[in-house]
Tab-separated table of C-alpha atoms in Angstrom:
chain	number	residue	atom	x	y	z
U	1	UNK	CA	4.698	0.249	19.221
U	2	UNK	CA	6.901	2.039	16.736
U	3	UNK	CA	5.242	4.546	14.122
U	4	UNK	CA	7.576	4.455	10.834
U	5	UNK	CA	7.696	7.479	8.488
U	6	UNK	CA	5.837	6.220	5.323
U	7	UNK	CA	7.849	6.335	2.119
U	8	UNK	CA	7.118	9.323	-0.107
U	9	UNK	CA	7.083	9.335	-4.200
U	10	UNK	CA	10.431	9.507	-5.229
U	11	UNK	CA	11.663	6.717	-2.995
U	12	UNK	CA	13.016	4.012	-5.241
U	13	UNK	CA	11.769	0.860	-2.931
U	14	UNK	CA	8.406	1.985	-4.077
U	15	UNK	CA	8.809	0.998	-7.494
U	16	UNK	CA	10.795	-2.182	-6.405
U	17	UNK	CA	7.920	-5.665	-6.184
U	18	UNK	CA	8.380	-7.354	-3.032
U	19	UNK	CA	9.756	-10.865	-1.844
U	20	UNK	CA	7.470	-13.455	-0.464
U	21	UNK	CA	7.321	-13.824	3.058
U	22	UNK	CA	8.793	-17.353	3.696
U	23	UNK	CA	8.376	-17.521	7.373
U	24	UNK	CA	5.556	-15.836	9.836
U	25	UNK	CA	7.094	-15.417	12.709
U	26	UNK	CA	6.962	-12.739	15.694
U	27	UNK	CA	9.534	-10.504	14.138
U	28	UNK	CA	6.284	-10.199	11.007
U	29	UNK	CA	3.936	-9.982	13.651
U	30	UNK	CA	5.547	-7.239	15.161
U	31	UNK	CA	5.875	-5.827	11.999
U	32	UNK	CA	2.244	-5.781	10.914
U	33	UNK	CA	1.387	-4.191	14.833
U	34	UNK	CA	4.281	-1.148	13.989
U	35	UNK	CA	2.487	-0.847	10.509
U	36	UNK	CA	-1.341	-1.116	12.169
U	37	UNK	CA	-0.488	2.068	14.050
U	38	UNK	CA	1.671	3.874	11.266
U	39	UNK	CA	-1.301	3.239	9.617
U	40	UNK	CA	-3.888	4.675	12.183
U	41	UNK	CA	-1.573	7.477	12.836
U	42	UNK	CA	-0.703	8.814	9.059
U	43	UNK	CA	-4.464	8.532	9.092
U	44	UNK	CA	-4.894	6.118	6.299
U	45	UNK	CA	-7.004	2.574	5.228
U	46	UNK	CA	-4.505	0.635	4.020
U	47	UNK	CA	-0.471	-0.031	4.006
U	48	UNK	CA	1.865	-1.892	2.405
U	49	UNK	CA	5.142	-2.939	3.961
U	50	UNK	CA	7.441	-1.439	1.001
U	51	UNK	CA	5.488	2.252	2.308
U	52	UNK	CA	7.738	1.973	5.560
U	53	UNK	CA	11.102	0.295	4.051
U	54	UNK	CA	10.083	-3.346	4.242
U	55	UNK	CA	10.702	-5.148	0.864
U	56	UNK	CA	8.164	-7.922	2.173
U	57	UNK	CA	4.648	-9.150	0.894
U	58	UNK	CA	2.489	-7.617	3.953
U	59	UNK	CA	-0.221	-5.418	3.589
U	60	UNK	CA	-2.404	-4.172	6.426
U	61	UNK	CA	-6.062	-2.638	6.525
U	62	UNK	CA	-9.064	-1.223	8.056
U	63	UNK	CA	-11.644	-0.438	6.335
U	64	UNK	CA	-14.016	0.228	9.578
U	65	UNK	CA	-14.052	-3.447	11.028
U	66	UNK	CA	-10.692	-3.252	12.794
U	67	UNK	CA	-7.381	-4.081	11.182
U	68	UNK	CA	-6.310	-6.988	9.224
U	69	UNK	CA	-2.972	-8.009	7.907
U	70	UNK	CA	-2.417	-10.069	4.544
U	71	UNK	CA	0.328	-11.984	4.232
U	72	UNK	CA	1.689	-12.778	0.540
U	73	UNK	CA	-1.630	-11.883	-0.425
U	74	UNK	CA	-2.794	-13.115	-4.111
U	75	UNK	CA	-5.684	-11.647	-6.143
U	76	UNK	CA	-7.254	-14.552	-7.650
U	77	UNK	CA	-10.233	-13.633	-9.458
U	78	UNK	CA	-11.952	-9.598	-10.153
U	79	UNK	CA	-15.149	-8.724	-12.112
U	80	UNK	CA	-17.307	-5.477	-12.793
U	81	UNK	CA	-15.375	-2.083	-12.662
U	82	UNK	CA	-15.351	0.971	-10.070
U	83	UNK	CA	-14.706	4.206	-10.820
U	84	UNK	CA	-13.853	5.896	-7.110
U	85	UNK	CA	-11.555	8.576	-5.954
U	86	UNK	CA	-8.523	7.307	-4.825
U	87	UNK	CA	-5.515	9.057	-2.896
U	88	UNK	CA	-1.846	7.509	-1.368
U	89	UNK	CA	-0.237	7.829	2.000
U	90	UNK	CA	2.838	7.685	-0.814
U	91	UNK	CA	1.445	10.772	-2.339
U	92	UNK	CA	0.104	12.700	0.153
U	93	UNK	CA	-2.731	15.361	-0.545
U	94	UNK	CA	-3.342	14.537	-4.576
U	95	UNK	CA	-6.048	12.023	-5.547
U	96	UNK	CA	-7.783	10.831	-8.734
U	97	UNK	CA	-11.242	9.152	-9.571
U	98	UNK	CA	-9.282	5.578	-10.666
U	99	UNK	CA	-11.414	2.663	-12.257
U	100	UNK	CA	-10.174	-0.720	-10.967
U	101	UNK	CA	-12.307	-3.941	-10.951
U	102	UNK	CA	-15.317	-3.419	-9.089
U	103	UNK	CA	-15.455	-6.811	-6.717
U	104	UNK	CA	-12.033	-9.290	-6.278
U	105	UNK	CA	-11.423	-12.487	-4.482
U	106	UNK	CA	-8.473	-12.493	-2.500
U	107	UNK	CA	-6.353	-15.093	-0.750
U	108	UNK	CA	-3.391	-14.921	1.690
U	109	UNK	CA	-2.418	-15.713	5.318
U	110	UNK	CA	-2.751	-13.719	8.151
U	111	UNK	CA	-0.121	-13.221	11.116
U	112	UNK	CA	-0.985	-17.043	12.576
U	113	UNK	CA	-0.203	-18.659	9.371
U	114	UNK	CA	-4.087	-18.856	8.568
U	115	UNK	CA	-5.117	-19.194	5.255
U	116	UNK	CA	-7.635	-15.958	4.537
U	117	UNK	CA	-9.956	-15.901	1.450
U	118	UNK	CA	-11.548	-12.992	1.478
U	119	UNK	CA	-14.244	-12.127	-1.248
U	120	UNK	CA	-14.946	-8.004	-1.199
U	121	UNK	CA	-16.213	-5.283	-3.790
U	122	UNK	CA	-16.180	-1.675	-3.317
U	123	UNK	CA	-13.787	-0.062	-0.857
U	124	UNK	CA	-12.464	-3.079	0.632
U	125	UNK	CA	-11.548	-4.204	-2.642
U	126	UNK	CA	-10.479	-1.355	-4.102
U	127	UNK	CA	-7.685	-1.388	-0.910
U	128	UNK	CA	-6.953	-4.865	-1.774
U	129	UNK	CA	-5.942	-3.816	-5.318
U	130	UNK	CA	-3.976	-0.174	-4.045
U	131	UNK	CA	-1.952	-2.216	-1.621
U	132	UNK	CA	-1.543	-5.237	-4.262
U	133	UNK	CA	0.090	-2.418	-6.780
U	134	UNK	CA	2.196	-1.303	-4.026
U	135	UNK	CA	3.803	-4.610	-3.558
U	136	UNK	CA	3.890	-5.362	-6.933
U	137	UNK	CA	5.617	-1.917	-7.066
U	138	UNK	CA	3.442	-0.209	-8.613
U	139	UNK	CA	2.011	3.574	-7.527
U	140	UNK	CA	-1.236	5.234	-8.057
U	141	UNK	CA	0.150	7.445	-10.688
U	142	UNK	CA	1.189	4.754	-13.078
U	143	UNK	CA	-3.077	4.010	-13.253
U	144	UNK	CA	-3.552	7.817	-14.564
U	145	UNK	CA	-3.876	8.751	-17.881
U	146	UNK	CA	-0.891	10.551	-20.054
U	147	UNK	CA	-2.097	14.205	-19.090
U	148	UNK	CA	-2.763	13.269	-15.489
U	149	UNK	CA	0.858	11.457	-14.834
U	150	UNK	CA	2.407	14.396	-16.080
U	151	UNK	CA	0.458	17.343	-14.198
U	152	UNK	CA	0.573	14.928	-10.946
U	153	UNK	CA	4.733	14.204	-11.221
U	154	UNK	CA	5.002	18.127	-12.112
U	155	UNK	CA	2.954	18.618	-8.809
U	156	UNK	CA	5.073	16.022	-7.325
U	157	UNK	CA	8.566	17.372	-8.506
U	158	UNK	CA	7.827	20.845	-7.370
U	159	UNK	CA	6.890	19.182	-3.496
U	160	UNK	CA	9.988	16.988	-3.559
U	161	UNK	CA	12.242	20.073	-4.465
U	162	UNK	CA	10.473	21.825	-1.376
U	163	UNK	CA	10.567	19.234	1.419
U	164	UNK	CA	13.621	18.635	3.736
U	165	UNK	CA	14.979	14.871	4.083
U	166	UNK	CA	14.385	12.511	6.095
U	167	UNK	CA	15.430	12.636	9.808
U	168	UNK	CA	18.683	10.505	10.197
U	169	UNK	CA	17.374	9.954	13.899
U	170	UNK	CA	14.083	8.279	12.847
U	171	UNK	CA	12.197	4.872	14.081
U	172	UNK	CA	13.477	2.212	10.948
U	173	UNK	CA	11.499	-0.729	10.237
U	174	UNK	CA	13.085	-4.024	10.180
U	175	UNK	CA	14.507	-6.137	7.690
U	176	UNK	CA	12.732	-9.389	7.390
């Protein structure tokens, strides 16, 4: 298993949306196992492929009932609204309480070319909705308000002026 380094505000192929994954095929399923333990190891919930370099429509998840993967995962229906605190493996260290829709209805395959509809509310679908914006290219901060955006990227600016680059030597993902 290969642990990627996880993309880090700043990097433009987080605010790029993602391509739809036309074939599943070992090279994905490899893919989602490398992301699984990136995932485990950052220590996080959730991860979408464009967080490790992959421009591909794969999210993976655990939420406390082992992992999942989502393949070109659609959110077809939300209701209510859930206000929770809410933090990014993309922006390490900062969160916000964030109101999303409180319960969705997602659909999508998983890495055997299943179909997956998955109904969930609270955490699990508050993941499903992080890791949708992520593909969609979308990051936490753009769900702030005015004042918030502009104390977190001030918070944000001053870290990226402070952190080295990445190391030239380090595990790549793969281009699907």
């Amino acid at each position: 298993m290969t642990i990627f380094p996880i993309r880090q505000y700043g990097d433009p192929v987080l605010r790029q949306a993602t391509k739809v994954i036309e074939e599943i095929d070992g090279a994905v399923a490899k893919l989602a196992a490398d992301m699984i333990e990136t995932m485990y190891a950052a220590p996080g919930v959730g991860l979408a492929a464009n967080q490790v370099g992959v421009q591909r429509r794969l999210f993976v998840y655990d939420v406390g009932a082992g992992p999942v993967v989502v393949i070109n995962p659609t959110i077809v229906d939300s209701s209510g609204e859930w206000t929770y605190q809410e933090g990014c493996l993309s922006v390490p260290g900062l969160s916000w309480e964030i109101v999303r829709p409180g319960s969705v209805h997602l659909n999508g395959y998983d890495v055997d070319g299943n179909e997956l509809s998955i109904e969930a509310d609270e955490l699990e679908g508050r993941v499903f909705q992080h890791e949708m914006d992520h593909l969609d290219g979308v990051l936490l901060i753009e769900r702030l308000d005015a004042d918030q955006r502009r104390e977190a990227k001030a918070v944000l600016r001053a870290r990226t002026l402070q952190l080295p680059g990445p190391d030239p030597e380090g595990p790549r993902a793969p281009e699907l």
